[in-house]
mmCIF file of C-alpha atoms and ligand atoms in Angstrom:
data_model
loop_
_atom_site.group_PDB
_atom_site.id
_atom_site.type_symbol
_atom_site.label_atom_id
_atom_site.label_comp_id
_atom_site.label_asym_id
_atom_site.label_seq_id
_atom_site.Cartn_x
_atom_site.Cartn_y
_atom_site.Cartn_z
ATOM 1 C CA UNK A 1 -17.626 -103.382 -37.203
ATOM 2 C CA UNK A 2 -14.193 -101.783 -36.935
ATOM 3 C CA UNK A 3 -12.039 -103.003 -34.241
ATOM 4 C CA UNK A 4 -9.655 -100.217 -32.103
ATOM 5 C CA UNK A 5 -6.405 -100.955 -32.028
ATOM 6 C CA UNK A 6 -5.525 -101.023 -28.147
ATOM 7 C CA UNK A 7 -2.425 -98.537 -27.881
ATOM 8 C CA UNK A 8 0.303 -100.438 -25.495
ATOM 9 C CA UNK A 9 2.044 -97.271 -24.790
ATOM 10 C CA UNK A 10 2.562 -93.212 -25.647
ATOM 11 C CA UNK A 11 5.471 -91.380 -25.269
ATOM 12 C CA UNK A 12 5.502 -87.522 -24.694
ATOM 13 C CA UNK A 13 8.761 -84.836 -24.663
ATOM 14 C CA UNK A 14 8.635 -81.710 -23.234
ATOM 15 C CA UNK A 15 11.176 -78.796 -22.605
ATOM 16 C CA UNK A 16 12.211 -76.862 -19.652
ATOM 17 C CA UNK A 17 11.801 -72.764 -20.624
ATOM 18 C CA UNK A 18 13.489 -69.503 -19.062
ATOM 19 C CA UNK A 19 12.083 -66.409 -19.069
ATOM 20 C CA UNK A 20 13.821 -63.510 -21.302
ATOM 21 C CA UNK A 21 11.497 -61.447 -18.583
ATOM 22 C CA UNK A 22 9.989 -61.912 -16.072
ATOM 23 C CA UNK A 23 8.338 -58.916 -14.201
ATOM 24 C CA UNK A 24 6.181 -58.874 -11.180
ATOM 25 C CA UNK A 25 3.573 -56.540 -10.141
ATOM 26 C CA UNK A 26 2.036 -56.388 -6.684
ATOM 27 C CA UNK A 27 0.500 -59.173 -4.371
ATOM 28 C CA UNK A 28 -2.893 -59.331 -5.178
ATOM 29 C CA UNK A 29 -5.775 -60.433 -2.499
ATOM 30 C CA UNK A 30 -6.213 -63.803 -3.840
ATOM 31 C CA UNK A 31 -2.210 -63.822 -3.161
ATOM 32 C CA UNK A 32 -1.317 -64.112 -7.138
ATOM 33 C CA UNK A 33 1.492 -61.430 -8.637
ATOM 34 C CA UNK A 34 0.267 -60.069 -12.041
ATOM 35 C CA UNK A 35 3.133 -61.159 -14.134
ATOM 36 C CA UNK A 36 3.973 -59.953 -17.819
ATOM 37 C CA UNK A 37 6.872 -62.080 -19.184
ATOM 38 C CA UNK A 38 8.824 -63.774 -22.068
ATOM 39 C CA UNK A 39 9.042 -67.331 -22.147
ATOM 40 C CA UNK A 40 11.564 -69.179 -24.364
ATOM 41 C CA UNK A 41 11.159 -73.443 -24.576
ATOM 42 C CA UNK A 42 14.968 -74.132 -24.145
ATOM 43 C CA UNK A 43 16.405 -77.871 -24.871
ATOM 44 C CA UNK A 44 16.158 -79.492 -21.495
ATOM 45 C CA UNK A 45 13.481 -81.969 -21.931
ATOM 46 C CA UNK A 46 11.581 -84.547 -19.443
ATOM 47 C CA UNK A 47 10.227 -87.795 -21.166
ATOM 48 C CA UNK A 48 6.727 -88.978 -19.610
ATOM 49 C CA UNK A 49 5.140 -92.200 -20.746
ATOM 50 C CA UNK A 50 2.514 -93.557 -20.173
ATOM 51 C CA UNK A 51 0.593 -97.176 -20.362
ATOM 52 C CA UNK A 52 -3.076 -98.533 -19.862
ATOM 53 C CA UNK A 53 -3.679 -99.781 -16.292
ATOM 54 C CA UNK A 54 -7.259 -100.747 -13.901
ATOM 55 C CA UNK A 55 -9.822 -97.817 -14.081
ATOM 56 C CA UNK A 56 -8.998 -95.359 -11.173
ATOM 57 C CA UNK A 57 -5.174 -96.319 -10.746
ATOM 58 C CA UNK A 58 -2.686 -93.862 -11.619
ATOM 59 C CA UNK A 59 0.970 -95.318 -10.628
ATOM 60 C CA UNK A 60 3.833 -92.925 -11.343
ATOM 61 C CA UNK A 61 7.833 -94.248 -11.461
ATOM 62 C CA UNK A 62 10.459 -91.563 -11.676
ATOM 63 C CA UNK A 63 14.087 -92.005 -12.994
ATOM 64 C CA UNK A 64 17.269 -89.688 -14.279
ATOM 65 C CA UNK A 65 18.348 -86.294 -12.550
ATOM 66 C CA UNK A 66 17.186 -85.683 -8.940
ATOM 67 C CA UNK A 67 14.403 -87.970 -9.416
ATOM 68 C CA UNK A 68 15.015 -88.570 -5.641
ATOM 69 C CA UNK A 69 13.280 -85.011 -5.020
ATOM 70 C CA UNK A 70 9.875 -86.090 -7.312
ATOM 71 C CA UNK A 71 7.138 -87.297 -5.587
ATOM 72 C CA UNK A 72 5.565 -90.589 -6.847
ATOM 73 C CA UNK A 73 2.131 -90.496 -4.827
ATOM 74 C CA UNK A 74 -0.974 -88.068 -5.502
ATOM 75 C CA UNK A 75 1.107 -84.615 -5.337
ATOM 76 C CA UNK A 76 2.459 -85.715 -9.081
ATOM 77 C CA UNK A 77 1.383 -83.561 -10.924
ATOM 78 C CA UNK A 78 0.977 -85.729 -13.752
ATOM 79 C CA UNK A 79 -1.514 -87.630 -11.106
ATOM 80 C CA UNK A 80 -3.168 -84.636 -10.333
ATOM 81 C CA UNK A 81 -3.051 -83.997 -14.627
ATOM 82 C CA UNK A 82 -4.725 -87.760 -15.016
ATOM 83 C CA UNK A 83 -7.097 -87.956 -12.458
ATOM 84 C CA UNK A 84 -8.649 -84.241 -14.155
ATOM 85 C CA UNK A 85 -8.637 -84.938 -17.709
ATOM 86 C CA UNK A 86 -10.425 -88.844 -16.696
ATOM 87 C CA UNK A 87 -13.166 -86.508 -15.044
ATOM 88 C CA UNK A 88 -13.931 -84.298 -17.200
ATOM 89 C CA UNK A 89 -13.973 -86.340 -19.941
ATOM 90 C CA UNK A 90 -16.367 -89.001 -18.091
ATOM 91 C CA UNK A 91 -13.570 -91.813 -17.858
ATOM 92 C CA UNK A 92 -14.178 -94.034 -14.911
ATOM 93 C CA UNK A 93 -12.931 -96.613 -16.715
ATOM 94 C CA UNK A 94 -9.458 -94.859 -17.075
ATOM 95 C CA UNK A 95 -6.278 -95.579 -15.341
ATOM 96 C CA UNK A 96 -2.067 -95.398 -16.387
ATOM 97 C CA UNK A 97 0.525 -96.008 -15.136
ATOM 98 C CA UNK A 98 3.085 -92.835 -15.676
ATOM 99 C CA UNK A 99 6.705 -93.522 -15.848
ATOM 100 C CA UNK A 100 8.429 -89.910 -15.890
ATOM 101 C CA UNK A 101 12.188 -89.823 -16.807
ATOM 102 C CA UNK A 102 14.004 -86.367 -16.220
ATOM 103 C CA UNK A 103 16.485 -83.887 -17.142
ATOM 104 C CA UNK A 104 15.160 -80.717 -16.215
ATOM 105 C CA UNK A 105 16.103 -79.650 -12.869
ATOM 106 C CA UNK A 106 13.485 -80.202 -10.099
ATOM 107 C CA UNK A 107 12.652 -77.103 -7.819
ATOM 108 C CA UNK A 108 15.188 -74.891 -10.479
ATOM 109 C CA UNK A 109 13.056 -72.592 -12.423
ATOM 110 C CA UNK A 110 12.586 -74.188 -15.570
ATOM 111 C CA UNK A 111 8.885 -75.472 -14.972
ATOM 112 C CA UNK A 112 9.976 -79.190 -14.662
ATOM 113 C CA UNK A 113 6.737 -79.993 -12.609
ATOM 114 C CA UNK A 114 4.632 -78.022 -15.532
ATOM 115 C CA UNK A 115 6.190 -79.884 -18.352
ATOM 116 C CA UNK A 116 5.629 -82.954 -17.055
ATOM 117 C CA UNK A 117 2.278 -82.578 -16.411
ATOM 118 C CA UNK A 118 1.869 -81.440 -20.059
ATOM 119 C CA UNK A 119 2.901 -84.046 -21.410
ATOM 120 C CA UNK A 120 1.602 -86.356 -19.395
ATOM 121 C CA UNK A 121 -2.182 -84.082 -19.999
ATOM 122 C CA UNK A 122 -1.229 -84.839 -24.478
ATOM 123 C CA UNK A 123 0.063 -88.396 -23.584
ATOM 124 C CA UNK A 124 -2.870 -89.220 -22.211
ATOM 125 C CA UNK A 125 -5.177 -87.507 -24.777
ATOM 126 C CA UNK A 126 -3.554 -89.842 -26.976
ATOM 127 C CA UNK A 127 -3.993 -93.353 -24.723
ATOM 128 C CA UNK A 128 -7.447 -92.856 -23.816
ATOM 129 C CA UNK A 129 -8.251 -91.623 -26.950
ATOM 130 C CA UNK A 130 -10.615 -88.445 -25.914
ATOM 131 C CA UNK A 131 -11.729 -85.864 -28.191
ATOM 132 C CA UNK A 132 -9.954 -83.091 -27.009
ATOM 133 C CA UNK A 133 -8.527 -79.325 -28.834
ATOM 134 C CA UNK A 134 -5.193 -78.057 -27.790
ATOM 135 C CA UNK A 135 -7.394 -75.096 -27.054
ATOM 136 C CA UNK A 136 -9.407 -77.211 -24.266
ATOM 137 C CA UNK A 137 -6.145 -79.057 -23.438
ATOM 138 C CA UNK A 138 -4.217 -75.846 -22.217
ATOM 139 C CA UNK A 139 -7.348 -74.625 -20.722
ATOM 140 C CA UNK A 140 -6.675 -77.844 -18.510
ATOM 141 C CA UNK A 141 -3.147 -77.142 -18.365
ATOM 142 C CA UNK A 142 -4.083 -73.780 -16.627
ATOM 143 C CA UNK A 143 -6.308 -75.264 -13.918
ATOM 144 C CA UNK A 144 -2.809 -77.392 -12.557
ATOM 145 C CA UNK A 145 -0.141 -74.947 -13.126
ATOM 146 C CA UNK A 146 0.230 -71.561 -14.490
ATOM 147 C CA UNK A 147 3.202 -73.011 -16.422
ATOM 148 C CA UNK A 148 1.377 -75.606 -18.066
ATOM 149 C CA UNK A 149 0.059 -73.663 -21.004
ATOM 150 C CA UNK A 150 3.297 -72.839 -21.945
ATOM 151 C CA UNK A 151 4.634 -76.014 -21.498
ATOM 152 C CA UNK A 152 1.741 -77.282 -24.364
ATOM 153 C CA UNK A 153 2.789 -74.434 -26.734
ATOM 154 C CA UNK A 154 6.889 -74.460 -26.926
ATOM 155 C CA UNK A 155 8.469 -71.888 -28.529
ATOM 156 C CA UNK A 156 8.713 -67.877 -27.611
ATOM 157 C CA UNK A 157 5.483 -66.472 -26.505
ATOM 158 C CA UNK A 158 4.331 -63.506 -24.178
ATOM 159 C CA UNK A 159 2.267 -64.151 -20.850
ATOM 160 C CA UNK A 160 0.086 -62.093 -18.981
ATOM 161 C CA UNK A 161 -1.889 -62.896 -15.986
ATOM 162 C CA UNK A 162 -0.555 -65.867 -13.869
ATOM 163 C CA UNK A 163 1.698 -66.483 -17.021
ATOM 164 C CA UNK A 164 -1.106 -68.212 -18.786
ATOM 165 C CA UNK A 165 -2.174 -65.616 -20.801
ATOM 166 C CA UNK A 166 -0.184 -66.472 -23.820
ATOM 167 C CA UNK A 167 0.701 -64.885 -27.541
ATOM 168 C CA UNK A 168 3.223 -66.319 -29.228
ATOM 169 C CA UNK A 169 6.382 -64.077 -29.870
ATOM 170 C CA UNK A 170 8.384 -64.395 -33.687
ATOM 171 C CA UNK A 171 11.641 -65.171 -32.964
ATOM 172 C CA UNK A 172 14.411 -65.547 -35.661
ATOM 173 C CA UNK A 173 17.475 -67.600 -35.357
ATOM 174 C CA UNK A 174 18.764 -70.041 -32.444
ATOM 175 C CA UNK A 175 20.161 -68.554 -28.871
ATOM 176 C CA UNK A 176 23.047 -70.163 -26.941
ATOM 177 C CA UNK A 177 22.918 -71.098 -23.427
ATOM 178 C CA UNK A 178 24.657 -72.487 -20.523
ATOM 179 C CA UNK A 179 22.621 -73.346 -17.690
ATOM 180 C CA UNK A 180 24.399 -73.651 -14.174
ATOM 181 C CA UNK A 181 22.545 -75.740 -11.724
ATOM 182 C CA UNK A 182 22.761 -75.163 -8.487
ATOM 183 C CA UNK A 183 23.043 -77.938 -5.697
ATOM 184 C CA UNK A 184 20.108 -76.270 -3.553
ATOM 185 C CA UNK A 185 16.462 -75.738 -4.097
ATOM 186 C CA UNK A 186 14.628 -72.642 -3.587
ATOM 187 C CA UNK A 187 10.913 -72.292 -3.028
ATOM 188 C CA UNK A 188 9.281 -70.368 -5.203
ATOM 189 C CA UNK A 189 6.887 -69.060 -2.811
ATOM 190 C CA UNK A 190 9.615 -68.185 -0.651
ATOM 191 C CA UNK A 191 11.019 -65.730 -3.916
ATOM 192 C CA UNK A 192 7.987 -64.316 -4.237
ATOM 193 C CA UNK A 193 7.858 -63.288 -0.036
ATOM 194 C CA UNK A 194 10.858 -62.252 -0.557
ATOM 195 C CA UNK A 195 10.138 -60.039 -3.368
ATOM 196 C CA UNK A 196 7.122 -58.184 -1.322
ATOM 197 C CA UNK A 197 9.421 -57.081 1.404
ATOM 198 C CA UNK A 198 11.582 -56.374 -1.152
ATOM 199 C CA UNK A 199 9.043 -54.000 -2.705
ATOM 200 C CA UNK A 200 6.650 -53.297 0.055
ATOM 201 C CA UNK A 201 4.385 -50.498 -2.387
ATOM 202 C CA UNK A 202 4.839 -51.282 -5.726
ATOM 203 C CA UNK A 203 2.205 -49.181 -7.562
ATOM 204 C CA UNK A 204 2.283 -50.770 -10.870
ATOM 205 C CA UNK A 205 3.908 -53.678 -12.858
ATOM 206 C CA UNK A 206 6.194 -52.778 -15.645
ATOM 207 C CA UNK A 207 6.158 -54.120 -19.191
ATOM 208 C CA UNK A 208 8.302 -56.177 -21.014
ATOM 209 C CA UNK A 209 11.584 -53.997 -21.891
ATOM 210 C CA UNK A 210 11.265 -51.838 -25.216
ATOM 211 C CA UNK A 211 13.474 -53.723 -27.642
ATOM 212 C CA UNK A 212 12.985 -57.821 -26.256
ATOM 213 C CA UNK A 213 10.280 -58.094 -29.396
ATOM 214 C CA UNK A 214 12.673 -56.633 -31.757
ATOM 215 C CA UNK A 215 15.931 -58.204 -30.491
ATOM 216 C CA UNK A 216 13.656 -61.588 -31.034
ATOM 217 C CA UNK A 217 12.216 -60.837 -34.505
ATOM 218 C CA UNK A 218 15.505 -59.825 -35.673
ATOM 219 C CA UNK A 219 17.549 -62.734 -34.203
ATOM 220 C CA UNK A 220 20.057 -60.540 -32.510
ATOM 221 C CA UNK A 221 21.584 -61.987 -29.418
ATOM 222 C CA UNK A 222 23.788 -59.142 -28.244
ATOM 223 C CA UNK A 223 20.673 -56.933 -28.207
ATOM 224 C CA UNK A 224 18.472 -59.408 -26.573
ATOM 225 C CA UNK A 225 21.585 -59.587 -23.794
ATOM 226 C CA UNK A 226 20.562 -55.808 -22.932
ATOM 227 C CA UNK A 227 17.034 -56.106 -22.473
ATOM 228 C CA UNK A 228 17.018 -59.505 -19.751
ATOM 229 C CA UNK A 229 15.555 -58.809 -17.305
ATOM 230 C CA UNK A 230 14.272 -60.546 -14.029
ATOM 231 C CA UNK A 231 12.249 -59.202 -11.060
ATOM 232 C CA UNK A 232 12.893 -61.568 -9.066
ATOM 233 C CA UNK A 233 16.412 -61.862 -9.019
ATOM 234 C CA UNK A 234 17.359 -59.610 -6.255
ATOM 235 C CA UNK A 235 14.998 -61.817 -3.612
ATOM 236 C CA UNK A 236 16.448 -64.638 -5.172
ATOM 237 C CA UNK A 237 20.117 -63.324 -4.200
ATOM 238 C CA UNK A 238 19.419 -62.072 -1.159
ATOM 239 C CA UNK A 239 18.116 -65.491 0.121
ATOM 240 C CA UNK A 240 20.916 -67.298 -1.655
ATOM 241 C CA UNK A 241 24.043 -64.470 -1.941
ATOM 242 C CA UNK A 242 26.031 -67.433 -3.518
ATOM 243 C CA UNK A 243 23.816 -67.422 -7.045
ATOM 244 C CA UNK A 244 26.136 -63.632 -7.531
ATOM 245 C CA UNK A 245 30.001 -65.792 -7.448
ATOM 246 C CA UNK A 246 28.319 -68.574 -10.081
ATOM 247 C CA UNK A 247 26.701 -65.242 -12.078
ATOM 248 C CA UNK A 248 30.177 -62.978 -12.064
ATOM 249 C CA UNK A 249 32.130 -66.797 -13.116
ATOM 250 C CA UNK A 250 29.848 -66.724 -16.325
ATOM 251 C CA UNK A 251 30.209 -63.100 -17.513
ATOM 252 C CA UNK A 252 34.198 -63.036 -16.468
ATOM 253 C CA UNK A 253 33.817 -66.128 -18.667
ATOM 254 C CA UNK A 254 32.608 -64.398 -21.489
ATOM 255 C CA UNK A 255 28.620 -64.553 -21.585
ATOM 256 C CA UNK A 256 27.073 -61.709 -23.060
ATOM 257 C CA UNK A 257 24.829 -61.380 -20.173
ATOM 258 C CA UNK A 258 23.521 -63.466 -17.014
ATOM 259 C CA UNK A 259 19.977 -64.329 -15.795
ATOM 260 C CA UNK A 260 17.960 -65.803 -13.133
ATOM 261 C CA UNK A 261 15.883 -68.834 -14.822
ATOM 262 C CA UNK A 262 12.276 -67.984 -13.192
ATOM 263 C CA UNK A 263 11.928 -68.241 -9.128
ATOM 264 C CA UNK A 264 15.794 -69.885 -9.631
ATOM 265 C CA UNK A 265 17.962 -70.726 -8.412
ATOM 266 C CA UNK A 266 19.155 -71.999 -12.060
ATOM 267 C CA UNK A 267 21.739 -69.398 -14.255
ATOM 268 C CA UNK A 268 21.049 -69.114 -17.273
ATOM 269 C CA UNK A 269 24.082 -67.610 -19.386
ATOM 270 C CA UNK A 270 23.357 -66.151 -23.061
ATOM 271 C CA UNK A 271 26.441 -66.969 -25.505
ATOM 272 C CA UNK A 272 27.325 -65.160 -28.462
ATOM 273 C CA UNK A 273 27.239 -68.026 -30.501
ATOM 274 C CA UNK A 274 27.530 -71.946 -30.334
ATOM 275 C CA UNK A 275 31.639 -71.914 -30.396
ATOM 276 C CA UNK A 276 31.299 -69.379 -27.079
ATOM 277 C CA UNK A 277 29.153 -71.639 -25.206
ATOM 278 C CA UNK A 278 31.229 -74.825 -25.384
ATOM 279 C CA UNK A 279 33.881 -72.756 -23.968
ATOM 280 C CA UNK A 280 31.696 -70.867 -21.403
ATOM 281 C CA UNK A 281 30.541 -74.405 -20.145
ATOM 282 C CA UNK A 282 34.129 -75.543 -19.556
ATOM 283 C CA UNK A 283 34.977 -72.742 -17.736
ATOM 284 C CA UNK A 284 31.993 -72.600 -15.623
ATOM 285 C CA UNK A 285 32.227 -76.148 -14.698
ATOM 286 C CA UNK A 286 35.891 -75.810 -13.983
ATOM 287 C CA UNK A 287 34.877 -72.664 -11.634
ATOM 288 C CA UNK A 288 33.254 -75.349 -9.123
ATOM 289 C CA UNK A 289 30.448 -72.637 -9.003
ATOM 290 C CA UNK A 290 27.297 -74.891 -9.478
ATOM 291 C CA UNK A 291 26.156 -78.673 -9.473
ATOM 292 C CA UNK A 292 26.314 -79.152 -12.642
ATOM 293 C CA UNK A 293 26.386 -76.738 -16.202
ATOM 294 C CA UNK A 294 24.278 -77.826 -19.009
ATOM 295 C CA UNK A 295 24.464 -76.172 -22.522
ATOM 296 C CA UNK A 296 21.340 -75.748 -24.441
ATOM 297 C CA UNK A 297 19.898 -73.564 -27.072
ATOM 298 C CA UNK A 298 16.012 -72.306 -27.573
ATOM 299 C CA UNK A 299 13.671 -71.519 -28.669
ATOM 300 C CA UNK A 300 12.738 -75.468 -29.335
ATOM 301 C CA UNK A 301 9.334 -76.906 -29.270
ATOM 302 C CA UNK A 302 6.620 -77.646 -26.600
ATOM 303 C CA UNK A 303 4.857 -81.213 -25.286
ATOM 304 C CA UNK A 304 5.337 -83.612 -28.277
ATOM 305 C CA UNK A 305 4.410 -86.901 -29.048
ATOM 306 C CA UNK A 306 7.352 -88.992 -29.879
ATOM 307 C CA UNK A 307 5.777 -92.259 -30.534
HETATM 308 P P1 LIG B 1 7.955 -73.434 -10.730
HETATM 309 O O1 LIG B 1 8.940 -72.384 -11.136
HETATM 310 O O2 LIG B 1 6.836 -73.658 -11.701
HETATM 311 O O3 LIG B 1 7.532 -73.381 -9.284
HETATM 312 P P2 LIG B 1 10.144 -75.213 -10.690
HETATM 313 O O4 LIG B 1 10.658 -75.477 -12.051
HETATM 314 O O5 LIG B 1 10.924 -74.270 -9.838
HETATM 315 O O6 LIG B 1 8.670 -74.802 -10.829
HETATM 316 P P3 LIG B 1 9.466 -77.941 -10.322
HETATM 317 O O7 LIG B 1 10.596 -78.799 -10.752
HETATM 318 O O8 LIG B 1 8.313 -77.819 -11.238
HETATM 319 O O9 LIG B 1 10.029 -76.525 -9.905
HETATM 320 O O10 LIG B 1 8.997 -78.474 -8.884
HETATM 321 C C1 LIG B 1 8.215 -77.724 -8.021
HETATM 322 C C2 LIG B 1 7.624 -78.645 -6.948
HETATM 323 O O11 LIG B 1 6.682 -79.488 -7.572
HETATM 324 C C3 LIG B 1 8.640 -79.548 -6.269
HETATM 325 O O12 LIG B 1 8.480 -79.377 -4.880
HETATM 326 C C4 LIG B 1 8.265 -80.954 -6.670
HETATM 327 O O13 LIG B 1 8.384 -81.849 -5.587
HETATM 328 C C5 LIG B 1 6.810 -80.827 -7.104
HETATM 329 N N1 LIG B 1 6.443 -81.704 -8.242
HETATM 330 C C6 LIG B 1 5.244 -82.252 -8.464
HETATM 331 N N2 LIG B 1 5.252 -82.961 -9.607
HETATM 332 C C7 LIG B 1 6.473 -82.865 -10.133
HETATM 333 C C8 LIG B 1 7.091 -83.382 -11.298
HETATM 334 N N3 LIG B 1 6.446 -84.179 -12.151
HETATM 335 N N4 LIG B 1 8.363 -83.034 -11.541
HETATM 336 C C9 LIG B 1 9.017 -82.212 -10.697
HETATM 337 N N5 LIG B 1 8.499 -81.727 -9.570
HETATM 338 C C10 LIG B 1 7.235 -82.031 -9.274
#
């Protein structure tokens, strides 16, 4: 008889991601927008571990950036990530306790909530040892967050549906960005209301601009700058007409172009190269324009097991 090593602990990183676009079609019944957009994994990354604890218990600690803002009880949605994955895979036994330390901004567009609940969904593949496919895993992933998929899979890849839809995209090359974060949160269902009295009869949604696929495959950042796009940045400006002073202090800075990250309220800032975003950093965080400015570059990979 073989004896199983007991594994003491896992450890799981996963990025934040923008969207290169992000367009919305109209309010459906079930209250869902039809999306179509362009993810990219950028390299602001959440670290979720994860240890063995009494079946049923599921104990979450969180540390770094606004960890104050994180909730440590049942609304985790790394709770709401274990407590799923020990059902459906018949673990009453199962329990963890889920230490979560983060980076990427919390209520700010990036899909902090959905990356942490990815990893914590491969993190605890790995400690209970289930059978599972990254197939069935994202299929998970989909049933906690429309993020979460993406979140798995890293990278560039195209979304339809709720977002969860995904292809991956080819994308050549490394982009530049800075990142301004802003010292307010903003609701994402309050972006979307916004955006339906915004658009009170939108027929149709629109696709993904001619040229994003292209500008990817070919690695060209100046092209990719012209073909941004987000739908939802004019709600998200109207409800917070400060975001347009942080977006003019990047371009005036030199940024090639300026984008809402998501719902927002994070900037994200595309550089022309690695040189021009040390230098757009320093000038946006001199600006006193945002909380803080973070320089990153994408696209970089999904959920990963570091140990
Ligand atoms: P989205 O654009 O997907 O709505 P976001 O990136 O704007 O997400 P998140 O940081 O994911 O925002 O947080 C959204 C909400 O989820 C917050 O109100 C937060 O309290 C809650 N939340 C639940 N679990 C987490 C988590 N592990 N990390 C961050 N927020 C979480």
């Amino acid at each position: 008889m073989t004896e199983r090593a007991t594994t003491e602990w896992v450890r799981v990183r996963a990025s934040g991601k923008i969207n290169l676009a992000l367009r919305v079609g109209p309010r459906r019944d079930d209250g869902y927008h039809p999306l179509a957009t362009v993810f990219q994994a950028v390299s602001v990354f959440d670290d979720v571990e994860v240890r063995p604890a009494p079946a049923g218990t599921f104990g979450v600690s969180v540390t770094g950036a606004q960890a104050e803002l994180v909730p440590t009880d049942g609304r985790n949605l790394v709770v709401k990530a274990a407590r799923l994955l020990a059902e459906r895979y018949r673990r009453p036994d199962a329990g963890a306790e889920i230490a979560i330390r983060k980076s990427i901004p919390v209520t700010g567009g990036m899909a902090g909530g959905s990356a942490d609940c990815a990893a914590a969904l491969l993190a605890l593949t790995v400690l209970w040892d289930l059978d599972v496919t990254p197939a069935e895993l994202a299929e998970l992933g989909a049933l906690l967050g429309a993020d979460v998929p993406f979140s798995l899979m890293g990278q560039t890849a195209y979304g339809q549906g709720r977002g969860d839809d995904l292809v991956p995209v080819l994308s050549r090359g490394s982009y530049h960005w800075v990142l301004a974060f802003a010292d307010f949160e903003l609701s994402t269902p309050a972006v979307f209301a916004r955006f339906d009295e915004l658009n009170p009869s939108p027929s149709r949604i629109l696709g993904v601009p001619r040229g994003m696929l292209e500008a990817l495959a070919s690695g060209d950042a100046t092209a990719l700058a012209g073909v941004l796009v987000n739908d939802l940045q004019d709600a998200a400006l109207t409800l917070r007409p400060e975001l347009a002073r942080t977006m003019d202090a990047g371009l005036e800075a030199g940024a090639l172009a300026s984008l809402l990250s998501g719902s927002g309220p994070t900037i994200a800032f595309l550089a022309p190269s690695e040189e021009a975003a040390i230098d757009l950093s320093c000038e946006l965080g001199k600006a006193g324009v945002c909380r803080t400015v973070r320089r990153v570059s994408g696209p970089v990979h999904g959920a990963r097991l570091v140990t």
